[in-house]
Amino acid sequence: MKAFLLSLLLVPALVLAQAPVIEISGANFRPLPLAAPAPVVQDGADKKTAQTFDTAFTYDLAASGIFQVLDRAGFTADAKEGMTAGSINFSRWADVGAESLVKVSLAQDGGALRGELRLFSVATGHEDLKVAKDAPANEPRQLAHALADALYRHFTREASPFLSRITYVRKAGANRDVFVADWDGMNAQALTKGGTHILPTLSPSGQVAFTSYRKNRPDIYVQTPGSEAKPLVTDGQMATGVAYSPDGKRIAYALAEGESAQIYIAAADGSGAKAITDTPYGLNTSPTWSPDGKRIAFVSNRGGSPQVYVMGADGSGVKRLTFQGNYNQTPDWSPRGDLIAFTARDERNAFDLFTVNVDTGKVTRLTQDQGNNEEPTFSPNGRLIMFSSNRIGGAHLFVMTSDGNNQLPLPMEKGNWLTPDWGSAPAAK
């Protein structure tokens, strides 16, 4: 149903090859002041549907990091203002500081909900973008993500993360269960029910691999939503932490035997496994692939404390990447290739997030003095990082830009949500 009815009507593929309207990176970047009034409800659509759409749409825009979504309380324009340039008083929008104005109308025809988005330059009154999309009438959030994606693509010429999927673990009592959800944590679907299941990872094809104690020891299983879990790696004393290669054809994982744990590489179905580290009495864990699939970052205590290392995907050329602190873990390699995000424990035993530049070794701090922050995972376009934090109680999922700005909680109910994984590619919808 996710693929049903969604259609991009007015953003041709060639647009993506054009120069971006907003350069996201660089010293001159600043979020674009954007006015996004509540959607206009037209034929057949109801207010509840419009409210659900609006909540998801405005969250996407606010979390993107490229927009400064203006507070509607300050709007002075006529609430009944129309959707076309000729009916809009742009001076009212300029007065509240808007540089761009995005208007959305919603209409329902039978089982389909249609949204039309129009983007205007407030300074010129020019209509810069017009997009229409359809979604099932009972999926207003799906329509919201699709229209937000179209807007994001217009400004950046990149795919947004709004159509991607995530997986995470919910801790409830003694149980640890795996869920798959939309990028904002909503529309969640449980893969497991009861028991201990941890460290889920999304494959490019949408499968989820995770470590499960269903046989009273950690083995790795793989599961597609709606199907039964299948054993993937059941060797050794402890198999944990699968990472899929960017093309989805290989997996890397850690396998413990005796007093050591080594990184293994295998085909995606678990066959042909081969160890690519060999450190007797050493622990090598938490592999993550470079976006070209040629290198792997991982955690090793071979130097005396857990640190982030990089090596070739065949185990050659091992190089230590982090030197600050004595407990660095859970690396995640950016799809853009330049950064690896990781968790570090400081002298106060607090966990915070950092990135390290793969080429220069420069470390950048992303979180500080906001509880414990762990398990970073990059969005498929590398612009955002999701993580788990206890700053508002329990363990909640947050998202921020890759430089640590604009930290927002996902719009999920409070609970204990752990170890998010954003997968390696946008899900096809």
Coordinates of C-alpha atoms in Angstrom, one line a residue:
M1 CA 0.0 0.0 0.0
K2 CA 3.0 2.3 0.6
A3 CA 3.7 2.5 -3.1
F4 CA 0.0 2.8 -4.0
L5 CA -1.1 6.0 -5.6
L6 CA 2.0 8.1 -4.8
S7 CA 3.1 10.0 -7.8
L8 CA 5.4 12.9 -8.5
L9 CA 3.8 15.1 -11.1
L10 CA 5.8 18.2 -11.6
V11 CA 9.4 17.6 -10.5
P12 CA 11.2 16.1 -13.5
A13 CA 14.3 14.0 -12.9
L14 CA 16.5 16.6 -14.6
V15 CA 15.7 19.1 -11.8
L16 CA 18.0 17.0 -9.5
A17 CA 20.9 17.7 -11.8
Q18 CA 20.5 21.5 -11.4
A19 CA 22.3 23.6 -8.9
P20 CA 20.6 23.7 -5.5
V21 CA 18.6 26.7 -4.5
I22 CA 20.0 26.3 -0.9
E23 CA 23.6 25.2 -0.3
I24 CA 23.3 23.2 2.9
S25 CA 26.9 23.1 3.8
G26 CA 29.4 26.0 4.2
A27 CA 29.9 28.9 6.4
N28 CA 27.3 31.0 4.6
F29 CA 24.5 28.6 5.2
R30 CA 21.5 29.8 7.2
P31 CA 18.0 28.2 7.4
L32 CA 15.5 29.8 5.0
P33 CA 12.7 31.7 6.7
L34 CA 9.6 29.8 5.5
A35 CA 6.0 30.5 6.2
A36 CA 3.8 27.4 6.0
P37 CA 0.2 28.2 6.9
A38 CA -2.3 25.4 7.8
P39 CA -3.5 23.5 4.7
V40 CA -6.6 24.6 2.9
V41 CA -9.3 21.9 3.2
Q42 CA -11.2 21.4 0.0
D43 CA -13.7 18.9 -1.5
G44 CA -14.2 15.8 0.6
A45 CA -11.2 16.2 3.0
D46 CA -11.9 16.6 6.7
K47 CA -10.3 18.7 9.4
K48 CA -8.9 15.7 11.3
T49 CA -7.2 14.4 8.3
A50 CA -5.8 17.8 7.6
Q51 CA -4.5 18.1 11.1
T52 CA -2.7 14.8 10.9
F53 CA -1.2 15.9 7.6
D54 CA -0.2 19.2 8.9
T55 CA 1.6 17.8 12.0
A56 CA 3.7 15.4 9.9
F57 CA 4.4 18.0 7.2
T58 CA 5.6 20.8 9.5
Y59 CA 7.7 18.3 11.5
D60 CA 9.5 17.3 8.4
L61 CA 10.2 20.9 7.4
A62 CA 11.4 21.8 11.0
A63 CA 13.6 18.8 11.3
S64 CA 15.2 19.2 7.9
G65 CA 17.6 21.8 9.2
I66 CA 17.3 23.9 6.0
F67 CA 14.2 25.8 6.9
Q68 CA 13.3 28.3 9.7
V69 CA 9.6 27.4 9.9
L70 CA 8.0 30.6 11.1
D71 CA 5.5 30.7 14.1
R72 CA 2.0 30.9 12.8
A73 CA 1.0 33.0 15.8
G74 CA 2.7 35.9 14.1
F75 CA 1.0 35.6 10.8
T76 CA -1.0 38.7 9.7
A77 CA -2.3 37.5 6.3
D78 CA -6.0 36.9 5.8
A79 CA -6.7 33.3 6.9
K80 CA -9.0 32.9 3.8
E81 CA -6.3 34.0 1.4
G82 CA -6.2 31.9 -1.8
M83 CA -3.7 29.5 -3.3
T84 CA -2.7 31.4 -6.3
A85 CA -0.2 34.3 -6.6
G86 CA -2.9 36.8 -7.7
S87 CA -4.9 36.1 -4.5
I88 CA -1.9 36.4 -2.1
N89 CA -0.9 39.7 -0.3
F90 CA 2.9 39.0 -0.2
S91 CA 3.6 42.2 1.8
R92 CA 1.9 40.5 4.8
W93 CA 4.2 37.6 4.5
A94 CA 7.2 39.9 4.1
D95 CA 6.2 41.7 7.3
V96 CA 6.6 38.5 9.3
G97 CA 10.0 37.8 7.9
A98 CA 9.1 35.1 5.4
E99 CA 11.3 34.7 2.3
S100 CA 9.4 31.8 1.0
L101 CA 5.7 30.8 1.4
V102 CA 4.4 27.3 0.9
K103 CA 0.7 26.7 0.6
V104 CA -1.0 23.3 0.6
S105 CA -4.6 22.3 -0.3
L106 CA -6.1 18.9 0.5
A107 CA -9.0 17.3 -1.3
Q108 CA -10.4 13.8 -1.1
D109 CA -11.9 11.8 -3.9
G110 CA -13.2 8.4 -2.8
G111 CA -10.3 6.5 -1.3
A112 CA -7.6 8.9 -2.5
L113 CA -6.3 12.0 -0.7
R114 CA -4.8 14.6 -3.0
G115 CA -2.4 17.3 -1.9
E116 CA -1.4 20.3 -4.0
L117 CA 1.7 22.3 -2.9
R118 CA 2.6 25.7 -4.2
L119 CA 5.8 27.5 -3.3
F120 CA 6.2 31.2 -3.7
S121 CA 9.0 33.7 -3.4
V122 CA 7.7 36.4 -1.1
A123 CA 10.0 39.1 -2.6
T124 CA 8.9 38.6 -6.2
G125 CA 5.5 36.8 -5.8
H126 CA 6.8 34.3 -8.3
E127 CA 5.4 30.7 -8.1
D128 CA 8.6 28.6 -7.8
L129 CA 7.1 25.2 -7.5
K130 CA 3.8 23.5 -8.0
V131 CA 3.4 19.8 -7.1
A132 CA 0.5 17.5 -6.7
K133 CA 0.6 14.0 -5.0
D134 CA -2.0 11.4 -4.1
A135 CA -2.0 8.9 -1.2
P136 CA -4.6 6.6 0.3
A137 CA -7.2 8.7 2.2
N138 CA -6.3 7.0 5.4
E139 CA -2.6 7.8 5.0
P140 CA -2.3 11.6 5.4
R141 CA 1.1 11.2 7.0
Q142 CA 2.3 9.4 3.9
L143 CA 1.1 12.3 1.7
A144 CA 2.8 14.8 4.1
H145 CA 6.2 13.1 3.7
A146 CA 5.8 13.0 -0.1
L147 CA 5.0 16.7 -0.4
A148 CA 7.8 17.6 2.1
D149 CA 10.2 15.5 0.0
A150 CA 9.2 17.4 -3.1
L151 CA 9.9 20.7 -1.4
Y152 CA 13.2 19.5 0.0
R153 CA 14.3 18.3 -3.5
H154 CA 13.3 21.6 -5.0
F155 CA 15.7 23.5 -2.7
T156 CA 18.5 21.0 -2.4
R157 CA 18.3 18.9 -5.6
E158 CA 18.8 15.9 -3.3
A159 CA 16.4 13.2 -2.1
S160 CA 15.2 14.0 1.4
P161 CA 15.1 11.4 4.3
F162 CA 11.3 11.8 4.6
L163 CA 10.4 8.8 2.6
S164 CA 13.0 6.5 4.3
R165 CA 12.4 4.0 7.0
I166 CA 14.0 3.3 10.3
T167 CA 14.2 0.4 12.7
Y168 CA 14.7 0.5 16.5
V169 CA 14.2 -1.4 19.7
R170 CA 11.5 -0.7 22.3
K171 CA 12.4 -1.6 25.9
A172 CA 9.3 -2.6 27.9
G173 CA 9.9 -4.5 31.2
A174 CA 12.1 -7.5 30.4
N175 CA 11.3 -7.4 26.7
R176 CA 13.3 -5.8 23.9
D177 CA 11.3 -5.8 20.7
V178 CA 12.3 -4.7 17.2
F179 CA 10.1 -2.2 15.3
V180 CA 10.1 -0.7 11.8
A181 CA 8.7 2.7 11.2
D182 CA 8.6 5.8 9.0
W183 CA 11.6 8.1 9.3
D184 CA 9.9 10.1 12.1
G185 CA 9.2 6.9 14.2
M186 CA 5.5 6.9 13.4
N187 CA 3.5 4.3 11.6
A188 CA 5.5 1.7 13.6
Q189 CA 5.2 -2.0 12.9
A190 CA 6.5 -4.6 15.4
L191 CA 8.7 -7.4 14.1
T192 CA 9.1 -9.3 17.3
K193 CA 6.8 -9.7 20.3
G194 CA 8.4 -10.6 23.6
G195 CA 11.9 -11.8 24.5
T196 CA 15.2 -10.1 23.9
H197 CA 15.9 -8.8 20.4
I198 CA 18.5 -6.0 19.9
L199 CA 20.7 -4.1 17.5
P200 CA 18.4 -4.1 14.4
T201 CA 19.7 -3.0 11.0
L202 CA 17.8 -2.2 7.9
S203 CA 19.1 -3.7 4.6
P204 CA 18.8 -1.7 1.4
S205 CA 16.0 -4.1 0.3
G206 CA 14.0 -3.4 3.5
Q207 CA 14.9 -6.6 5.5
V208 CA 15.8 -6.2 9.1
A209 CA 18.6 -8.2 10.7
F210 CA 18.9 -8.2 14.4
T211 CA 20.5 -10.1 17.3
S212 CA 18.1 -12.3 19.2
Y213 CA 18.3 -14.4 22.4
R214 CA 15.4 -16.6 21.4
K215 CA 17.7 -19.7 21.9
N216 CA 19.2 -18.2 25.1
R217 CA 22.3 -17.0 23.3
P218 CA 22.8 -14.1 20.9
D219 CA 22.3 -15.2 17.3
I220 CA 21.5 -13.1 14.2
Y221 CA 18.2 -13.4 12.5
V222 CA 16.7 -11.6 9.5
Q223 CA 13.1 -10.7 9.0
T224 CA 10.9 -8.9 6.5
P225 CA 7.8 -7.1 8.0
G226 CA 4.9 -9.6 7.8
S227 CA 7.0 -12.7 7.7
E228 CA 8.8 -15.0 10.2
A229 CA 12.3 -14.4 11.3
K230 CA 15.0 -16.7 9.7
P231 CA 18.4 -17.6 11.2
L232 CA 21.2 -15.7 9.5
V233 CA 24.3 -16.3 11.7
T234 CA 24.2 -18.9 14.4
D235 CA 27.9 -19.7 14.8
G236 CA 30.2 -18.9 17.7
Q237 CA 29.3 -18.0 21.2
M238 CA 27.9 -14.6 20.4
A239 CA 27.0 -13.2 17.0
T240 CA 26.0 -9.5 17.1
G241 CA 25.8 -6.2 15.2
V242 CA 25.1 -6.9 11.6
A243 CA 25.9 -4.1 9.0
Y244 CA 24.8 -4.4 5.4
S245 CA 27.1 -3.3 2.6
P246 CA 25.7 -0.3 0.6
D247 CA 24.7 -2.6 -2.2
G248 CA 23.1 -5.1 0.2
K249 CA 25.1 -8.0 -1.1
R250 CA 27.3 -8.5 1.9
I251 CA 27.1 -8.3 5.7
A252 CA 29.7 -7.6 8.4
Y253 CA 29.2 -8.7 12.0
A254 CA 31.1 -9.5 15.2
L255 CA 31.5 -13.1 16.3
A256 CA 32.8 -14.0 19.7
E257 CA 34.8 -17.1 20.5
G258 CA 36.6 -17.6 23.8
E259 CA 38.1 -14.3 25.0
S260 CA 38.0 -12.6 21.6
A261 CA 35.6 -11.2 19.1
Q262 CA 36.4 -10.8 15.4
I263 CA 34.8 -9.0 12.5
Y264 CA 33.4 -11.4 9.8
I265 CA 32.3 -10.7 6.3
A266 CA 29.8 -12.9 4.5
A267 CA 27.3 -12.9 1.7
A268 CA 23.9 -11.3 2.6
D269 CA 22.5 -14.8 3.2
G270 CA 25.2 -15.6 5.7
S271 CA 27.2 -17.9 3.4
G272 CA 30.9 -17.8 2.8
A273 CA 31.8 -16.2 6.2
K274 CA 35.4 -15.1 6.6
A275 CA 37.1 -13.4 9.5
I276 CA 38.9 -10.2 8.5
T277 CA 40.4 -9.4 12.0
D278 CA 42.6 -11.6 14.0
T279 CA 43.5 -10.3 17.4
P280 CA 43.8 -13.0 20.1
Y281 CA 42.2 -11.8 23.3
G282 CA 41.0 -8.6 21.6
L283 CA 37.4 -7.5 21.0
N284 CA 36.5 -6.2 17.5
T285 CA 32.8 -5.2 17.2
S286 CA 30.3 -2.7 15.7
P287 CA 31.3 -2.8 12.0
T288 CA 30.0 -0.1 9.6
W289 CA 30.6 0.2 5.9
S290 CA 32.0 3.1 3.9
P291 CA 29.5 4.3 1.2
D292 CA 31.7 2.8 -1.6
G293 CA 31.8 -0.6 0.2
K294 CA 35.6 -0.7 0.1
R295 CA 36.3 0.0 3.8
I296 CA 34.9 -0.9 7.2
A297 CA 35.0 1.1 10.5
F298 CA 34.8 -0.8 13.7
V299 CA 35.5 -0.7 17.4
S300 CA 38.5 -2.5 18.9
N301 CA 40.3 -2.6 22.2
R302 CA 43.5 -3.7 20.7
G303 CA 45.2 -0.5 21.9
G304 CA 44.0 -0.9 25.5
S305 CA 40.6 0.8 25.3
P306 CA 37.7 0.8 22.9
Q307 CA 38.5 3.1 19.9
V308 CA 37.2 3.5 16.4
Y309 CA 39.4 1.9 13.7
V310 CA 39.2 1.7 9.9
M311 CA 40.3 -1.1 7.6
G312 CA 39.8 -2.3 4.1
A313 CA 36.8 -4.6 3.5
D314 CA 39.3 -7.5 3.3
G315 CA 40.9 -6.6 6.6
S316 CA 44.0 -4.9 5.2
G317 CA 45.4 -1.5 6.2
V318 CA 44.0 -1.2 9.8
K319 CA 44.2 2.4 11.0
R320 CA 43.2 3.8 14.3
L321 CA 40.9 6.8 13.9
T322 CA 40.1 8.1 17.4
F323 CA 42.6 9.0 20.1
Q324 CA 40.7 11.2 22.5
G325 CA 38.9 9.6 25.4
N326 CA 39.1 6.0 26.5
Y327 CA 35.7 4.6 25.5
N328 CA 34.5 5.3 22.0
Q329 CA 31.9 3.0 20.4
T330 CA 28.9 2.5 18.0
P331 CA 30.4 4.1 14.9
D332 CA 28.2 4.9 11.9
W333 CA 29.8 5.9 8.6
S334 CA 28.0 8.8 6.8
P335 CA 26.6 8.0 3.3
R336 CA 28.5 11.1 2.2
G337 CA 31.8 9.4 3.1
D338 CA 33.5 12.1 5.0
L339 CA 32.4 11.6 8.6
I340 CA 31.9 8.8 11.1
A341 CA 29.6 9.5 14.0
F342 CA 30.3 7.7 17.3
T343 CA 29.4 7.6 21.0
A344 CA 32.1 8.5 23.6
R345 CA 32.0 8.2 27.4
D346 CA 33.6 11.1 29.1
E347 CA 35.3 11.5 32.5
R348 CA 31.9 12.0 34.2
N349 CA 30.7 8.6 32.7
A350 CA 28.3 10.6 30.5
F351 CA 27.8 9.5 26.9
D352 CA 27.9 12.1 24.1
L353 CA 28.0 12.1 20.4
F354 CA 30.9 13.1 18.1
T355 CA 32.0 12.9 14.5
V356 CA 35.5 12.2 13.3
N357 CA 36.6 13.2 9.8
V358 CA 37.8 10.1 8.0
D359 CA 40.6 11.9 6.2
T360 CA 41.8 14.4 8.7
G361 CA 40.9 12.8 12.0
K362 CA 39.3 16.0 13.2
V363 CA 36.8 15.3 16.0
T364 CA 33.7 17.5 16.4
R365 CA 31.4 17.3 19.4
L366 CA 27.7 17.2 18.7
T367 CA 26.0 16.9 22.1
Q368 CA 26.9 18.1 25.6
D369 CA 25.2 18.5 29.0
Q370 CA 21.9 17.0 27.8
G371 CA 21.9 13.6 29.5
N372 CA 23.3 10.5 27.8
N373 CA 23.3 10.5 24.0
E374 CA 24.1 7.3 22.2
E375 CA 23.8 5.1 19.1
P376 CA 24.1 7.7 16.2
T377 CA 22.8 6.7 12.8
F378 CA 23.0 8.9 9.6
S379 CA 20.1 9.6 7.3
P380 CA 20.4 8.1 3.8
N381 CA 21.5 11.5 2.4
G382 CA 23.9 12.0 5.3
R383 CA 22.4 15.4 6.3
L384 CA 20.8 14.3 9.6
I385 CA 21.7 12.1 12.5
M386 CA 19.3 10.2 14.7
F387 CA 20.2 9.0 18.2
S388 CA 18.9 7.9 21.5
S389 CA 18.9 10.3 24.5
N390 CA 17.5 10.3 28.0
R391 CA 17.4 14.1 28.3
I392 CA 13.6 14.1 28.5
G393 CA 13.3 10.9 30.6
G394 CA 13.4 7.3 29.5
A395 CA 15.3 6.8 26.3
H396 CA 13.8 8.8 23.4
L397 CA 14.8 9.1 19.8
F398 CA 16.1 12.5 18.6
V399 CA 17.3 13.9 15.3
M400 CA 19.7 16.7 14.5
T401 CA 21.7 18.0 11.6
S402 CA 25.1 16.4 11.0
D403 CA 26.9 19.3 12.6
G404 CA 24.9 18.9 15.8
N405 CA 22.4 21.7 15.3
N406 CA 18.6 21.7 15.5
Q407 CA 18.2 18.8 17.9
L408 CA 14.5 17.7 18.0
P409 CA 12.7 14.7 19.6
L410 CA 10.9 12.4 17.2
P411 CA 7.1 12.8 17.6
M412 CA 6.7 9.4 19.3
E413 CA 5.1 8.7 22.6
K414 CA 7.4 8.6 25.6
G415 CA 9.0 5.2 26.3
N416 CA 12.4 3.5 26.0
W417 CA 13.4 3.6 22.4
L418 CA 16.9 2.3 21.6
T419 CA 19.5 1.7 18.9
P420 CA 17.9 3.4 15.9
D421 CA 19.1 2.4 12.5
W422 CA 18.3 4.5 9.4
G423 CA 19.4 1.9 6.9
S424 CA 21.6 2.7 3.9
A425 CA 19.1 3.9 1.3
P426 CA 15.7 5.5 1.0
A427 CA 12.9 2.9 0.9
A428 CA 11.1 2.6 -2.4
K429 CA 7.5 3.7 -2.0

